Amino acid sequence: MEALRPLPRTLLRDRAYAAIRDAIVAGEIEPGAVVRDAEFAERLGLSRAPVREAFARLVDEGLLESKPQSYTRVTPVVAADVRDAAAVVGAMHELATRAAVPRLRDTDLDTMRAANDRFAAAVRAGDVDEALRADDELHDVLIRTAGNRAAAATVARYTPLIRRLERRRFGEGGSCRSAGLHERLIEACAAGDTEAALRVTADIWHTLADLVDDTTD
């Protein structure tokens, strides 16, 4: 498991959380798999305490479920849960877009264009990991520029639930979100047209909603 390797002993709780979260999202730890703090502590080169804290956070965020004195395991991918998460994350992206468009600099737009170029190339190559990384980088420009910490925290919390479904569907031969939609978003941002950027952002998240609707619980 590439995500589960020994970690530097800095920010141990957060690093344990990120490593386990990424392994779950990547499908390296499958839905229904039972996870044990002692086992993961050994894999990550940590004590059990930061792993337990990471587990508690992942339970709170819906990637793990726990029954006291019985088990902690990876949750199934449930379309209704993903749909709820997508509605919240989409709303936060629209909020960020509204705030960010008037503040964007040329360097921000260049970052978005470069990310979309990588996104399009990754989709053509069938590289899901790189496509999702590039997608995150593109949209993170707007999240960061908006400067709304609550929106950023909400996106960070619920996006992993969405990514699990996206990765599964792409692995089954589904299609990634359109680079063309990204191009329209960037054009609207470059023109300083906030309303147009909001319409494209809504279109992007409607596309994701269609992906969820195509999934059976």
Coordinates of N, CA, C and O in Angstrom, one line a residue, residues 44-177:
L44 N 2.8 2.5 9.7 CA 3.1 4.0 9.5 C 4.3 4.3 10.4 O 4.8 5.5 10.3
G45 N 4.8 3.4 11.2 CA 5.9 3.7 12.1 C 5.6 4.7 13.2 O 6.4 5.5 13.6
L46 N 4.3 4.6 13.8 CA 3.8 5.5 14.8 C 3.4 4.7 16.0 O 3.3 3.5 16.0
S47 N 3.1 5.4 17.1 CA 2.5 4.8 18.2 C 1.0 4.7 17.9 O 0.5 5.2 16.9
R48 N 0.2 4.0 18.7 CA -1.2 3.8 18.5 C -2.0 5.1 18.7 O -3.1 5.2 18.1
A49 N -1.5 6.0 19.5 CA -2.3 7.2 19.9 C -2.7 8.0 18.7 O -3.9 8.3 18.5
P50 N -1.7 8.4 17.8 CA -2.1 9.3 16.7 C -3.0 8.5 15.7 O -3.9 9.1 15.0
V51 N -2.8 7.2 15.6 CA -3.7 6.4 14.7 C -5.1 6.4 15.2 O -6.1 6.5 14.5
R52 N -5.3 6.2 16.5 CA -6.6 6.2 17.1 C -7.3 7.6 16.9 O -8.5 7.6 16.6
E53 N -6.5 8.6 17.0 CA -7.1 10.0 16.8 C -7.5 10.1 15.3 O -8.5 10.7 15.0
A54 N -6.7 9.6 14.4 CA -7.0 9.6 13.0 C -8.3 8.8 12.7 O -9.1 9.3 11.9
F55 N -8.4 7.7 13.3 CA -9.6 6.9 13.2 C -10.8 7.6 13.6 O -11.9 7.6 12.9
A56 N -10.7 8.3 14.8 CA -11.9 9.0 15.3 C -12.3 10.1 14.3 O -13.5 10.3 14.1
R57 N -11.3 10.8 13.7 CA -11.6 11.9 12.7 C -12.3 11.3 11.5 O -13.2 11.8 10.9
L58 N -11.8 10.1 11.0 CA -12.3 9.5 9.8 C -13.7 9.0 10.1 O -14.6 8.9 9.2
V59 N -14.0 8.5 11.3 CA -15.4 8.1 11.7 C -16.3 9.3 11.6 O -17.4 9.3 11.0
D60 N -15.8 10.5 12.1 CA -16.6 11.7 12.1 C -16.9 12.1 10.7 O -18.0 12.7 10.4
E61 N -16.0 11.9 9.8 CA -16.1 12.3 8.4 C -16.8 11.3 7.5 O -17.0 11.6 6.3
G62 N -17.1 10.2 8.0 CA -17.9 9.2 7.2 C -17.1 8.2 6.4 O -17.7 7.4 5.7
L63 N -15.8 8.2 6.5 CA -15.0 7.2 5.8 C -14.8 5.9 6.6 O -14.5 4.8 6.0
L64 N -14.9 6.0 7.9 CA -14.9 4.8 8.8 C -16.2 4.8 9.6 O -16.8 5.8 9.8
E65 N -16.5 3.6 10.1 CA -17.6 3.4 11.0 C -17.1 2.5 12.1 O -16.3 1.6 11.9
S66 N -17.6 2.8 13.3 CA -17.1 2.1 14.5 C -18.2 1.6 15.4 O -19.2 2.3 15.7
K67 N -18.1 0.4 15.9 CA -18.9 -0.1 17.0 C -18.1 -0.4 18.2 O -17.1 -1.2 18.1
P68 N -18.3 0.4 19.3 CA -17.4 0.2 20.4 C -17.2 -1.2 20.9 O -18.2 -2.0 20.9
Q69 N -16.0 -1.6 21.2 CA -15.6 -2.9 21.7 C -15.9 -4.0 20.6 O -15.9 -5.2 21.0
S70 N -16.1 -3.6 19.4 CA -16.4 -4.6 18.4 C -15.5 -4.4 17.1 O -14.6 -5.3 16.9
Y71 N -15.6 -3.3 16.4 CA -14.9 -3.2 15.2 C -14.8 -1.7 14.7 O -15.6 -0.9 15.2
T72 N -13.8 -1.4 13.9 CA -13.8 -0.2 13.1 C -13.5 -0.6 11.7 O -12.6 -1.4 11.4
R73 N -14.4 -0.2 10.8 CA -14.2 -0.6 9.4 C -14.5 0.5 8.4 O -15.1 1.5 8.8
V74 N -14.1 0.3 7.2 CA -14.3 1.3 6.1 C -15.8 1.2 5.7 O -16.3 0.1 5.5
T75 N -16.4 2.4 5.6 CA -17.8 2.5 5.2 C -17.9 2.1 3.7 O -17.0 2.3 2.9
P76 N -19.1 1.6 3.3 CA -19.4 1.4 1.9 C -19.6 2.7 1.2 O -19.8 3.7 1.9
V77 N -19.5 2.7 -0.1 CA -19.8 3.9 -0.9 C -21.3 3.9 -1.1 O -21.8 3.1 -1.8
V78 N -21.9 4.8 -0.5 CA -23.4 4.9 -0.5 C -23.8 6.2 -1.3 O -23.4 7.3 -1.0
A79 N -24.5 6.0 -2.4 CA -24.9 7.1 -3.3 C -25.5 8.3 -2.6 O -25.2 9.4 -2.8
A80 N -26.4 8.0 -1.6 CA -27.1 9.0 -0.9 C -26.2 9.9 -0.1 O -26.3 11.1 -0.1
D81 N -25.2 9.3 0.5 CA -24.2 10.0 1.3 C -23.3 10.9 0.3 O -23.0 12.0 0.7
V82 N -23.0 10.3 -0.8 CA -22.2 11.1 -1.8 C -23.0 12.2 -2.3 O -22.5 13.4 -2.5
R83 N -24.3 12.0 -2.6 CA -25.1 13.0 -3.1 C -25.2 14.2 -2.1 O -25.1 15.4 -2.5
D84 N -25.4 13.9 -0.8 CA -25.4 14.9 0.2 C -24.1 15.7 0.2 O -24.1 16.9 0.3
A85 N -23.0 15.0 0.2 CA -21.7 15.6 0.3 C -21.5 16.5 -1.0 O -21.0 17.6 -0.9
A86 N -21.9 16.0 -2.1 CA -21.7 16.8 -3.4 C -22.5 18.1 -3.3 O -22.1 19.1 -3.8
A87 N -23.7 18.0 -2.8 CA -24.5 19.2 -2.7 C -23.9 20.3 -1.8 O -23.9 21.5 -2.2
V88 N -23.3 19.9 -0.7 CA -22.6 20.8 0.2 C -21.3 21.3 -0.4 O -21.1 22.5 -0.4
V89 N -20.5 20.4 -1.0 CA -19.3 20.9 -1.6 C -19.5 21.8 -2.8 O -18.8 22.8 -3.0
G90 N -20.5 21.4 -3.6 CA -20.8 22.3 -4.7 C -21.2 23.7 -4.3 O -20.8 24.7 -4.9
A91 N -22.0 23.8 -3.2 CA -22.4 25.1 -2.7 C -21.2 25.9 -2.2 O -21.2 27.1 -2.4
M92 N -20.3 25.2 -1.6 CA -19.1 25.9 -1.1 C -18.2 26.4 -2.3 O -17.6 27.5 -2.2
H93 N -18.2 25.6 -3.4 CA -17.4 26.0 -4.5 C -18.1 27.2 -5.2 O -17.4 28.2 -5.7
E94 N -19.4 27.3 -5.2 CA -20.1 28.4 -5.8 C -19.8 29.7 -4.9 O -19.6 30.8 -5.4
L95 N -19.9 29.5 -3.6 CA -19.6 30.6 -2.7 C -18.2 31.1 -2.9 O -17.9 32.3 -3.0
A96 N -17.2 30.2 -3.0 CA -15.8 30.6 -3.3 C -15.6 31.3 -4.6 O -14.9 32.3 -4.7
T97 N -16.3 30.8 -5.6 CA -16.2 31.4 -6.9 C -16.7 32.8 -6.9 O -16.0 33.7 -7.5
R98 N -17.8 33.1 -6.3 CA -18.3 34.4 -6.2 C -17.3 35.4 -5.6 O -17.1 36.5 -6.0
A99 N -16.7 34.9 -4.5 CA -15.7 35.8 -3.8 C -14.4 35.9 -4.5 O -13.7 36.9 -4.5
A100 N -14.0 34.8 -5.2 CA -12.6 34.8 -5.8 C -12.5 35.5 -7.1 O -11.4 36.1 -7.4
V101 N -13.5 35.5 -8.0 CA -13.3 36.0 -9.4 C -12.8 37.4 -9.4 O -11.9 37.7 -10.1
P102 N -13.3 38.3 -8.6 CA -12.8 39.7 -8.7 C -11.4 39.9 -8.1 O -10.7 40.9 -8.4
R103 N -10.9 38.8 -7.5 CA -9.5 38.9 -6.8 C -8.5 38.2 -7.6 O -7.3 38.3 -7.2
L104 N -8.8 37.4 -8.6 CA -7.9 36.6 -9.3 C -6.8 37.4 -10.0 O -7.1 38.4 -10.7
R105 N -5.6 37.0 -10.0 CA -4.5 37.6 -10.7 C -4.1 36.7 -11.9 O -4.5 35.6 -12.0
D106 N -3.3 37.3 -12.7 CA -2.8 36.6 -13.9 C -2.1 35.3 -13.5 O -2.3 34.3 -14.2
T107 N -1.4 35.3 -12.5 CA -0.7 34.1 -12.1 C -1.6 33.0 -11.6 O -1.4 31.8 -11.8
D108 N -2.8 33.4 -11.0 CA -3.8 32.5 -10.6 C -4.4 31.8 -11.8 O -4.6 30.6 -11.9
L109 N -4.7 32.6 -12.8 CA -5.3 32.1 -14.1 C -4.3 31.2 -14.8 O -4.7 30.1 -15.3
D110 N -3.0 31.5 -14.8 CA -2.0 30.6 -15.4 C -2.0 29.3 -14.7 O -1.8 28.2 -15.3
T111 N -2.1 29.3 -13.3 CA -2.1 28.0 -12.6 C -3.3 27.2 -12.9 O -3.2 26.0 -13.1
M112 N -4.5 27.8 -13.1 CA -5.7 27.1 -13.5 C -5.5 26.5 -14.9 O -5.9 25.4 -15.1
R113 N -5.0 27.3 -15.8 CA -4.8 26.8 -17.2 C -3.8 25.6 -17.2 O -4.1 24.6 -17.9
A114 N -2.7 25.7 -16.5 CA -1.8 24.6 -16.4 C -2.4 23.3 -15.8 O -2.2 22.2 -16.3
A115 N -3.2 23.5 -14.8 CA -3.9 22.4 -14.1 C -4.8 21.7 -15.1 O -4.9 20.5 -15.1
N116 N -5.5 22.6 -15.9 CA -6.5 22.0 -16.8 C -5.8 21.2 -17.9 O -6.3 20.2 -18.4
D117 N -4.6 21.7 -18.4 CA -3.9 21.0 -19.4 C -3.5 19.6 -18.8 O -3.6 18.6 -19.6
R118 N -3.0 19.6 -17.6 CA -2.7 18.3 -17.0 C -3.9 17.4 -16.8 O -3.8 16.2 -17.0
F119 N -5.0 18.0 -16.4 CA -6.3 17.3 -16.3 C -6.6 16.6 -17.6 O -6.9 15.4 -17.7
A120 N -6.7 17.4 -18.7 CA -7.1 16.9 -20.0 C -6.1 15.7 -20.5 O -6.6 14.7 -21.0
A121 N -4.8 15.9 -20.2 CA -3.8 14.9 -20.6 C -4.0 13.6 -19.8 O -3.9 12.5 -20.3
A122 N -4.3 13.8 -18.5 CA -4.5 12.6 -17.7 C -5.8 11.9 -18.1 O -5.8 10.6 -18.0
V123 N -6.9 12.6 -18.4 CA -8.1 11.9 -18.9 C -7.8 11.1 -20.1 O -8.2 10.0 -20.2
R124 N -7.1 11.7 -21.1 CA -6.8 11.0 -22.3 C -5.9 9.7 -22.0 O -6.1 8.7 -22.7
A125 N -5.0 9.8 -21.0 CA -4.2 8.7 -20.7 C -4.8 7.7 -19.8 O -4.3 6.7 -19.5
G126 N -6.0 8.0 -19.3 CA -6.7 7.2 -18.3 C -6.1 7.1 -17.0 O -6.2 6.2 -16.2
D127 N -5.4 8.2 -16.6 CA -4.7 8.3 -15.3 C -5.6 9.0 -14.3 O -5.6 10.3 -14.2
V128 N -6.3 8.3 -13.6 CA -7.3 8.8 -12.7 C -6.7 9.6 -11.6 O -7.2 10.7 -11.2
D129 N -5.6 9.1 -11.0 CA -4.9 9.8 -9.9 C -4.5 11.2 -10.3 O -4.8 12.2 -9.6
E130 N -3.9 11.3 -11.5 CA -3.4 12.6 -11.9 C -4.5 13.5 -12.3 O -4.5 14.7 -12.1
A131 N -5.6 13.0 -12.9 CA -6.8 13.8 -13.3 C -7.4 14.4 -12.0 O -7.7 15.6 -12.0
L132 N -7.5 13.6 -11.0 CA -8.1 14.2 -9.8 C -7.2 15.2 -9.1 O -7.7 16.2 -8.5
R133 N -5.9 14.9 -9.1 CA -5.0 15.9 -8.5 C -5.1 17.2 -9.3 O -5.1 18.3 -8.7
A134 N -5.1 17.1 -10.6 CA -5.1 18.4 -11.4 C -6.5 19.1 -11.2 O -6.5 20.3 -11.1
D135 N -7.6 18.3 -11.1 CA -8.9 18.9 -10.8 C -8.9 19.7 -9.5 O -9.3 20.8 -9.4
D136 N -8.3 19.0 -8.5 CA -8.2 19.7 -7.2 C -7.4 21.0 -7.3 O -7.8 22.0 -6.7
E137 N -6.2 20.9 -8.0 CA -5.4 22.1 -8.1 C -6.1 23.3 -8.7 O -6.0 24.4 -8.3
L138 N -6.8 22.9 -9.8 CA -7.6 24.0 -10.5 C -8.6 24.7 -9.6 O -8.6 25.9 -9.4
H139 N -9.4 23.9 -8.9 CA -10.5 24.5 -8.1 C -9.9 25.1 -6.8 O -10.5 26.0 -6.2
D140 N -8.8 24.5 -6.3 CA -8.2 25.1 -5.1 C -7.7 26.5 -5.3 O -7.7 27.3 -4.3
V141 N -7.4 26.9 -6.5 CA -7.1 28.3 -6.8 C -8.2 29.2 -6.3 O -8.0 30.3 -5.7
L142 N -9.5 28.9 -6.7 CA -10.6 29.7 -6.3 C -10.9 29.6 -4.8 O -11.2 30.6 -4.2
I143 N -10.8 28.4 -4.2 CA -11.0 28.2 -2.8 C -10.0 29.1 -2.0 O -10.3 29.8 -1.1
R144 N -8.7 29.0 -2.4 CA -7.7 29.8 -1.7 C -7.8 31.3 -1.9 O -7.7 32.0 -0.9
T145 N -8.2 31.7 -3.1 CA -8.3 33.1 -3.4 C -9.5 33.7 -2.6 O -9.5 34.9 -2.2
A146 N -10.5 32.9 -2.5 CA -11.7 33.4 -1.8 C -11.4 33.8 -0.3 O -12.0 34.7 0.2
G147 N -10.5 33.0 0.3 CA -10.1 33.3 1.6 C -11.2 33.0 2.7 O -11.1 33.5 3.8
N148 N -12.1 32.1 2.4 CA -13.2 31.7 3.3 C -12.7 30.4 4.0 O -12.9 29.3 3.4
R149 N -12.3 30.5 5.2 CA -11.7 29.3 5.9 C -12.8 28.3 6.1 O -12.5 27.1 6.1
A150 N -14.0 28.7 6.4 CA -15.1 27.7 6.7 C -15.4 27.0 5.4 O -15.7 25.8 5.4
A151 N -15.5 27.7 4.3 CA -15.8 27.0 3.0 C -14.6 26.0 2.7 O -14.9 24.9 2.2
A152 N -13.4 26.5 2.9 CA -12.3 25.6 2.6 C -12.3 24.3 3.5 O -12.0 23.2 3.0
A153 N -12.6 24.5 4.7 CA -12.6 23.3 5.6 C -13.8 22.4 5.3 O -13.6 21.2 5.3
T154 N -14.9 22.9 4.8 CA -16.0 22.1 4.4 C -15.7 21.3 3.2 O -16.0 20.1 3.1
V155 N -15.1 21.9 2.2 CA -14.6 21.2 1.0 C -13.7 20.1 1.3 O -13.8 19.0 0.8
A156 N -12.7 20.4 2.2 CA -11.7 19.4 2.6 C -12.3 18.3 3.3 O -11.9 17.1 3.1
R157 N -13.3 18.5 4.1 CA -13.9 17.5 4.9 C -14.7 16.5 4.0 O -14.7 15.3 4.2
Y158 N -15.5 17.0 3.1 CA -16.5 16.2 2.3 C -16.0 15.7 1.0 O -16.6 14.8 0.4
T159 N -15.0 16.3 0.4 CA -14.5 15.9 -0.9 C -14.1 14.5 -1.0 O -14.3 13.8 -1.9
P160 N -13.4 13.9 0.1 CA -13.0 12.5 0.0 C -14.1 11.5 -0.2 O -14.0 10.5 -0.9
L161 N -15.3 11.8 0.3 CA -16.5 10.9 0.1 C -16.8 10.9 -1.4 O -17.2 9.9 -1.9
I162 N -16.7 12.1 -2.0 CA -17.0 12.2 -3.5 C -16.0 11.5 -4.3 O -16.3 10.8 -5.3
R163 N -14.7 11.7 -3.9 CA -13.6 11.1 -4.7 C -13.7 9.6 -4.7 O -13.3 9.0 -5.7
R164 N -14.1 9.0 -3.7 CA -14.2 7.5 -3.7 C -15.1 7.1 -4.8 O -14.8 6.1 -5.5
L165 N -16.3 7.7 -5.0 CA -17.2 7.3 -6.0 C -16.6 7.6 -7.4 O -16.7 6.8 -8.3
E166 N -16.0 8.8 -7.5 CA -15.4 9.2 -8.8 C -14.4 8.1 -9.2 O -14.4 7.7 -10.4
R167 N -13.5 7.8 -8.3 CA -12.4 6.8 -8.7 C -13.1 5.5 -9.1 O -12.6 4.8 -10.0
R168 N -14.1 5.0 -8.3 CA -14.7 3.8 -8.7 C -15.3 3.8 -10.0 O -15.2 2.9 -10.8
R169 N -16.1 4.9 -10.3 CA -16.7 5.0 -11.6 C -15.7 5.1 -12.8 O -15.9 4.4 -13.8
F170 N -14.7 5.8 -12.6 CA -13.7 5.9 -13.6 C -13.0 4.6 -13.9 O -12.7 4.2 -15.0
G171 N -12.8 3.8 -12.8 CA -12.2 2.5 -12.9 C -13.1 1.5 -13.6 O -12.6 0.6 -14.2
E172 N -14.4 1.8 -13.6 CA -15.4 1.0 -14.3 C -15.6 1.5 -15.8 O -16.4 1.0 -16.5
G173 N -14.8 2.4 -16.2 CA -14.9 2.9 -17.6 C -15.7 4.2 -17.7 O -16.0 4.6 -18.8
G174 N -16.1 4.8 -16.6 CA -16.8 6.1 -16.6 C -15.9 7.2 -17.1 O -14.7 7.1 -17.3
S175 N -16.5 8.4 -17.3 CA -15.7 9.5 -17.9 C -15.5 10.6 -16.8 O -16.3 10.7 -15.9
C176 N -14.4 11.2 -16.9 CA -14.0 12.3 -16.0 C -14.9 13.6 -16.4 O -15.4 13.7 -17.4
R177 N -14.9 14.5 -15.4 CA -15.5 15.8 -15.7 C -14.8 16.4 -16.9 O -13.6 16.2 -17.1

